[in-house]
Each structure stands twice: as C-alpha cells, then as structure tokens.
mmCIF file of C-alpha atoms in Angstrom:
data_model
loop_
_atom_site.group_PDB
_atom_site.id
_atom_site.type_symbol
_atom_site.label_atom_id
_atom_site.label_comp_id
_atom_site.label_asym_id
_atom_site.label_seq_id
_atom_site.Cartn_x
_atom_site.Cartn_y
_atom_site.Cartn_z
ATOM 1 C CA MET F 237 -0.376 0.069 -0.084
ATOM 2 C CA ASN F 238 1.220 3.589 -1.243
ATOM 3 C CA LEU F 239 0.574 6.568 0.256
ATOM 4 C CA GLN F 240 0.495 9.431 -1.283
ATOM 5 C CA ASP F 241 2.893 12.371 0.353
ATOM 6 C CA ARG F 242 -1.145 14.148 1.310
ATOM 7 C CA ASP F 243 -1.369 10.862 3.016
ATOM 8 C CA LYS F 244 1.826 11.102 4.892
ATOM 9 C CA ARG F 245 1.195 14.887 5.766
ATOM 10 C CA ALA F 246 -2.329 14.020 7.256
ATOM 11 C CA LEU F 247 -0.770 11.361 9.353
ATOM 12 C CA GLN F 248 1.959 13.352 10.800
ATOM 13 C CA ILE F 249 -1.019 16.160 11.634
ATOM 14 C CA LEU F 250 -2.392 13.425 13.000
ATOM 15 C CA ALA F 251 -0.225 12.197 15.000
ATOM 16 C CA GLY F 252 0.903 15.896 16.496
ATOM 17 C CA ALA F 253 -2.428 16.417 17.618
ATOM 18 C CA VAL F 254 -2.784 13.029 19.432
ATOM 19 C CA ILE F 255 0.260 14.317 21.216
ATOM 20 C CA LEU F 256 -0.813 18.244 22.322
ATOM 21 C CA ALA F 257 -4.409 16.719 22.930
ATOM 22 C CA GLY F 258 -2.484 14.109 25.650
ATOM 23 C CA ILE F 259 -0.167 16.752 26.570
ATOM 24 C CA VAL F 260 -3.231 19.540 27.517
ATOM 25 C CA TRP F 261 -5.453 16.476 29.101
ATOM 26 C CA VAL F 262 -2.169 15.777 31.780
ATOM 27 C CA SER F 263 -1.727 18.691 32.704
ATOM 28 C CA THR F 264 -5.273 20.086 33.166
ATOM 29 C CA GLY F 265 -6.571 17.136 34.190
ATOM 30 C CA PRO F 266 -9.131 16.765 37.154
ATOM 31 C CA LYS F 267 -6.741 17.714 40.402
ATOM 32 C CA GLY F 268 -8.927 15.183 43.078
ATOM 33 C CA SER F 269 -7.420 12.643 41.078
ATOM 34 C CA SER F 270 -3.780 12.500 43.635
ATOM 35 C CA LYS F 271 -4.270 11.485 47.361
ATOM 36 C CA ALA F 272 -1.686 13.501 49.509
ATOM 37 C CA VAL F 273 -1.025 10.748 52.462
ATOM 38 C CA VAL F 274 -2.517 13.657 55.127
ATOM 39 C CA ALA F 275 0.545 13.320 58.609
ATOM 40 C CA SER F 276 -2.412 12.924 62.036
ATOM 41 C CA THR F 277 -1.324 15.506 64.802
ATOM 42 C CA GLU F 278 -2.576 13.782 67.231
ATOM 43 C CA THR F 279 -0.596 12.084 69.187
ATOM 44 C CA VAL F 280 -0.530 8.710 71.378
ATOM 45 C CA GLU F 281 -0.884 10.551 75.010
ATOM 46 C CA ASN F 282 -4.192 12.078 72.875
ATOM 47 C CA ALA F 283 -5.549 9.146 71.858
ATOM 48 C CA GLU F 284 -4.327 7.618 75.651
ATOM 49 C CA LYS F 285 -6.272 10.753 77.005
ATOM 50 C CA ARG F 286 -9.546 10.525 75.412
ATOM 51 C CA LEU F 287 -9.846 6.729 76.021
ATOM 52 C CA LYS F 288 -9.745 6.336 78.962
ATOM 53 C CA LYS F 289 -12.377 9.538 79.525
ATOM 54 C CA LEU F 290 -14.871 7.107 76.759
ATOM 55 C CA ARG F 291 -13.883 4.381 78.895
ATOM 56 C CA GLU F 292 -14.870 6.418 82.811
ATOM 57 C CA TYR F 293 -17.918 7.288 80.323
ATOM 58 C CA ALA F 294 -19.027 3.898 79.662
ATOM 59 C CA ALA F 295 -18.368 2.318 83.237
ATOM 60 C CA THR F 296 -20.837 4.941 84.547
ATOM 61 C CA ALA F 297 -23.333 3.794 81.854
ATOM 62 C CA PRO F 298 -24.929 1.463 84.805
ATOM 63 C CA ALA F 299 -25.241 2.972 87.207
ATOM 64 C CA LYS F 300 -27.566 5.750 85.489
ATOM 65 C CA GLN F 301 -29.055 3.364 84.478
ATOM 66 C CA GLN F 302 -30.185 1.811 87.803
ATOM 67 C CA MET F 303 -31.044 5.635 88.911
ATOM 68 C CA LEU F 304 -33.201 6.316 86.146
ATOM 69 C CA LYS F 305 -34.506 3.114 86.682
ATOM 70 C CA GLN F 306 -35.737 3.716 90.381
ATOM 71 C CA LEU F 307 -37.029 7.737 89.672
ATOM 72 C CA THR F 308 -38.988 5.949 87.054
ATOM 73 C CA ALA F 309 -40.487 3.723 89.865
ATOM 74 C CA ASP F 310 -40.451 6.492 91.532
ATOM 75 C CA LEU F 311 -42.935 8.731 89.241
ATOM 76 C CA THR F 312 -44.940 6.230 89.283
ATOM 77 C CA LYS F 313 -45.322 5.469 92.542
ATOM 78 C CA ARG F 314 -46.009 9.831 92.862
ATOM 79 C CA GLU F 315 -48.284 9.553 89.904
ATOM 80 C CA LYS F 316 -50.974 7.479 91.934
ATOM 81 C CA GLY F 317 -51.346 9.955 93.559
ATOM 82 C CA VAL F 318 -52.912 12.254 91.353
ATOM 83 C CA LEU F 319 -56.501 12.445 90.697
ATOM 84 C CA GLN F 320 -58.271 10.551 88.472
ATOM 85 C CA ALA F 321 -61.483 12.018 86.781
ATOM 86 C CA GLU F 322 -62.560 11.765 82.918
ATOM 87 C CA THR F 323 -64.066 15.459 83.489
ATOM 88 C CA VAL F 324 -63.141 18.133 86.146
ATOM 89 C CA GLY F 325 -66.027 17.815 88.304
ATOM 90 C CA GLN F 326 -65.279 14.503 89.434
ATOM 91 C CA ALA F 327 -61.969 15.628 90.217
ATOM 92 C CA GLN F 328 -63.257 18.317 92.712
ATOM 93 C CA SER F 329 -65.879 16.275 93.753
ATOM 94 C CA GLN F 330 -63.201 13.243 94.384
ATOM 95 C CA LEU F 331 -61.126 16.404 96.095
ATOM 96 C CA LEU F 332 -64.183 17.446 97.973
ATOM 97 C CA GLU F 333 -64.020 13.380 99.228
ATOM 98 C CA VAL F 334 -60.604 13.559 101.105
ATOM 99 C CA VAL F 335 -61.331 16.545 103.098
ATOM 100 C CA LYS F 336 -64.241 15.179 104.091
ATOM 101 C CA ARG F 337 -62.794 11.926 104.787
ATOM 102 C CA VAL F 338 -60.214 13.841 107.051
ATOM 103 C CA ALA F 339 -62.242 15.514 108.459
ATOM 104 C CA LYS F 340 -64.874 12.285 109.339
ATOM 105 C CA ASN F 341 -61.201 10.320 111.512
ATOM 106 C CA ALA F 342 -60.783 13.267 113.330
ATOM 107 C CA ASP F 343 -60.894 12.678 117.266
ATOM 108 C CA PRO F 344 -63.552 13.707 117.257
ATOM 109 C CA PRO F 345 -64.899 13.647 114.187
ATOM 110 C CA VAL F 346 -65.255 17.436 112.041
ATOM 111 C CA GLU F 347 -68.132 18.252 110.206
ATOM 112 C CA VAL F 348 -68.017 19.685 106.913
ATOM 113 C CA ARG F 349 -70.977 22.991 106.575
ATOM 114 C CA GLN F 350 -69.762 24.652 103.927
ATOM 115 C CA SER F 351 -67.108 24.168 100.678
ATOM 116 C CA GLU F 352 -66.821 25.767 97.698
ATOM 117 C CA LEU F 353 -64.886 25.160 94.322
ATOM 118 C CA THR F 354 -62.474 26.993 92.193
ATOM 119 C CA PRO F 355 -61.495 26.446 88.163
ATOM 120 C CA PRO F 356 -58.733 24.297 87.911
ATOM 121 C CA GLU F 357 -55.152 25.584 86.647
ATOM 122 C CA PRO F 358 -52.146 24.846 85.256
ATOM 123 C CA LEU F 359 -49.447 23.566 87.675
ATOM 124 C CA GLY F 360 -46.107 22.566 85.564
ATOM 125 C CA GLU F 361 -45.600 21.130 82.089
ATOM 126 C CA SER F 362 -47.649 17.713 83.061
ATOM 127 C CA TYR F 363 -50.151 18.694 85.744
ATOM 128 C CA GLY F 364 -52.616 20.774 87.027
ATOM 129 C CA MET F 365 -54.618 21.685 89.842
ATOM 130 C CA VAL F 366 -58.241 22.165 91.452
ATOM 131 C CA LYS F 367 -58.517 23.290 94.319
ATOM 132 C CA VAL F 368 -61.662 23.333 97.576
ATOM 133 C CA THR F 369 -62.676 25.288 100.180
ATOM 134 C CA VAL F 370 -64.170 23.073 103.310
ATOM 135 C CA SER F 371 -65.665 25.781 106.264
ATOM 136 C CA PHE F 372 -65.903 23.698 109.607
ATOM 137 C CA GLU F 373 -65.327 25.039 113.407
ATOM 138 C CA CYS F 374 -63.378 22.703 114.922
ATOM 139 C CA ARG F 375 -60.846 22.582 118.591
ATOM 140 C CA ILE F 376 -56.846 23.654 117.489
ATOM 141 C CA GLU F 377 -55.417 19.806 118.229
ATOM 142 C CA GLN F 378 -57.946 18.396 115.421
ATOM 143 C CA LEU F 379 -57.464 20.569 113.952
ATOM 144 C CA VAL F 380 -53.469 20.151 113.642
ATOM 145 C CA ASN F 381 -54.857 16.587 112.879
ATOM 146 C CA MET F 382 -56.631 17.422 110.009
ATOM 147 C CA LEU F 383 -53.464 18.810 108.841
ATOM 148 C CA ALA F 384 -51.282 16.061 109.712
ATOM 149 C CA ASP F 385 -53.765 13.480 107.867
ATOM 150 C CA LEU F 386 -54.522 15.680 104.590
ATOM 151 C CA ALA F 387 -49.972 15.303 104.545
ATOM 152 C CA ASP F 388 -50.354 11.712 104.707
ATOM 153 C CA ALA F 389 -53.165 10.949 102.767
ATOM 154 C CA PRO F 390 -52.489 8.356 99.355
ATOM 155 C CA GLU F 391 -54.086 11.539 97.255
ATOM 156 C CA LEU F 392 -51.696 14.054 95.898
ATOM 157 C CA VAL F 393 -52.845 16.777 97.579
ATOM 158 C CA ALA F 394 -52.101 20.185 99.443
ATOM 159 C CA THR F 395 -52.994 22.863 101.818
ATOM 160 C CA ASP F 396 -53.459 26.127 100.283
ATOM 161 C CA GLN F 397 -54.949 28.138 102.464
ATOM 162 C CA LEU F 398 -56.479 28.807 106.328
ATOM 163 C CA ARG F 399 -57.645 31.303 107.865
ATOM 164 C CA VAL F 400 -58.938 30.682 111.140
ATOM 165 C CA ASN F 401 -61.393 33.752 113.032
ATOM 166 C CA THR F 402 -61.512 34.415 116.738
ATOM 167 C CA ALA F 403 -62.777 31.819 119.024
ATOM 168 C CA ASN F 404 -65.351 30.412 121.072
ATOM 169 C CA PRO F 405 -64.017 30.500 123.916
ATOM 170 C CA LYS F 406 -67.373 28.680 126.513
ATOM 171 C CA GLN F 407 -66.123 25.438 124.295
ATOM 172 C CA LYS F 408 -63.101 26.458 123.085
ATOM 173 C CA THR F 409 -63.518 26.431 119.289
ATOM 174 C CA MET F 410 -62.984 28.531 116.394
ATOM 175 C CA PRO F 411 -64.113 28.887 113.151
ATOM 176 C CA VAL F 412 -61.965 27.561 110.113
ATOM 177 C CA ARG F 413 -62.124 28.208 106.426
ATOM 178 C CA LEU F 414 -59.698 25.763 104.622
ATOM 179 C CA THR F 415 -58.641 25.724 100.776
ATOM 180 C CA VAL F 416 -57.449 22.292 99.958
ATOM 181 C CA ALA F 417 -55.568 21.661 96.513
ATOM 182 C CA GLY F 418 -55.113 18.511 94.550
ATOM 183 C CA VAL F 419 -53.455 17.449 91.194
ATOM 184 C CA ILE F 420 -55.640 16.417 88.222
ATOM 185 C CA PRO F 421 -53.632 15.436 85.019
ATOM 186 C CA ARG F 422 -53.079 18.523 82.302
ATOM 187 C CA ARG F 423 -55.621 17.592 79.945
ATOM 188 C CA LEU F 424 -58.107 18.478 82.058
ATOM 189 C CA VAL F 425 -57.275 21.538 82.407
ATOM 190 C CA PRO F 426 -58.975 23.285 79.389
ATOM 191 C CA ALA F 427 -56.145 25.645 76.808
ATOM 192 C CA ARG F 428 -56.513 29.906 77.606
ATOM 193 C CA LYS F 429 -57.433 31.520 75.530
ATOM 194 C CA THR F 430 -55.474 34.420 74.167
ATOM 195 C CA PHE F 431 -57.542 37.648 72.196
ATOM 196 C CA PRO F 432 -55.472 39.389 69.936
ATOM 197 C CA VAL F 433 -54.687 42.863 71.172
ATOM 198 C CA THR F 434 -54.730 45.203 68.026
ATOM 199 C CA LEU F 435 -52.997 48.428 68.800
#
C-alpha cells in the first residue's frame, strides 16, 4: 500500500494533534485524583487520654441506668396520688371526698358545713390543680391533726390556704376556712384563650 504525500502529511498532523491533546489533558486533568497523605496531628498521649475518658463514661452507664429505673419507679408511685377523673367536676368531687374523709376520721369527727369549688389551674407542663375550700368549726388539736392527716393522705393533696377566726372561749372551738389543692392530669385543665391585641 502506497501512501501519497498528502496522506503522509495528514498522518503527521494527526499524530501531532494526538500528542498535543495528551499533553493538554495531562496538564489540565482533575486535581482531586491524586490523593495526598496527611500525617495525623493526634499524639499517642492524647489518644490514650481520650480512650480513658470514654472508658470512664462507659463505666458510669450502669449506674445511670439504675438511677433512671429508680426515678421512674418513684415517679410511678407518686403519680398514683394524682386524682384520676374524666372531668374537672369529678376531680373536684374526689378532692372534696378526701377532705370529708379526713374530717370524719378526726377525733372527735369534724363536720364540714360549707364547701366551694374553684376552676382548675395549670401546675407545670404535665399537671393541673383543683382547689376546694371548706368551712367548719373545731378545736385547735383537731385542726392540727386534720392538717397532718391531709399531708399523709395517699392522694397528692396539700393545704393551700388556712384562715382561722376568733375562737369561741366557752366551747374552745374556732371557725376555720381551709382551702385544699389536689393534683390532676393536665388534660383536664382547659386551654387559656388568648385574644389578639390591636394597637
């Protein structure tokens, strides 16, 4: 096969173009393809300190798990005292029954004459509170014993307000107005309505 001069020149130009394209491709190729090895800046001592801290942290995990179990059990025990009811009225009725039970168990029994119920209020983010105010007349030792019995009740109740009026000197009794608060689930507390403020 004989190549003409024209074909020989075309092959020479093609070979030059391929060589030139290879040089351009190598010189402008992707820079990320060559991976540089970087020496670690962490020393052996620092790695050992970090490992020691991780081991100490891992060693405290069982104690933290035990503490979490104990706190969960304590919370469950305490939440048994929350007044469980479907409505606010039922919760208020339960609280009034607790107060009447404590008054009835006083020695001698105390007669609750009057009672007032107040709307529920929020108590933190998870609970609410209902209050009952009762009026009665009793001796000082009966009142002290009733307050102690309220504190010992299995329900989560507490004295909120106490007002004692002038005593009856002949019978050694005094009129008392006692407000007792009880803890309820937050779902029983109605959401507060907010009204937009226009200026």
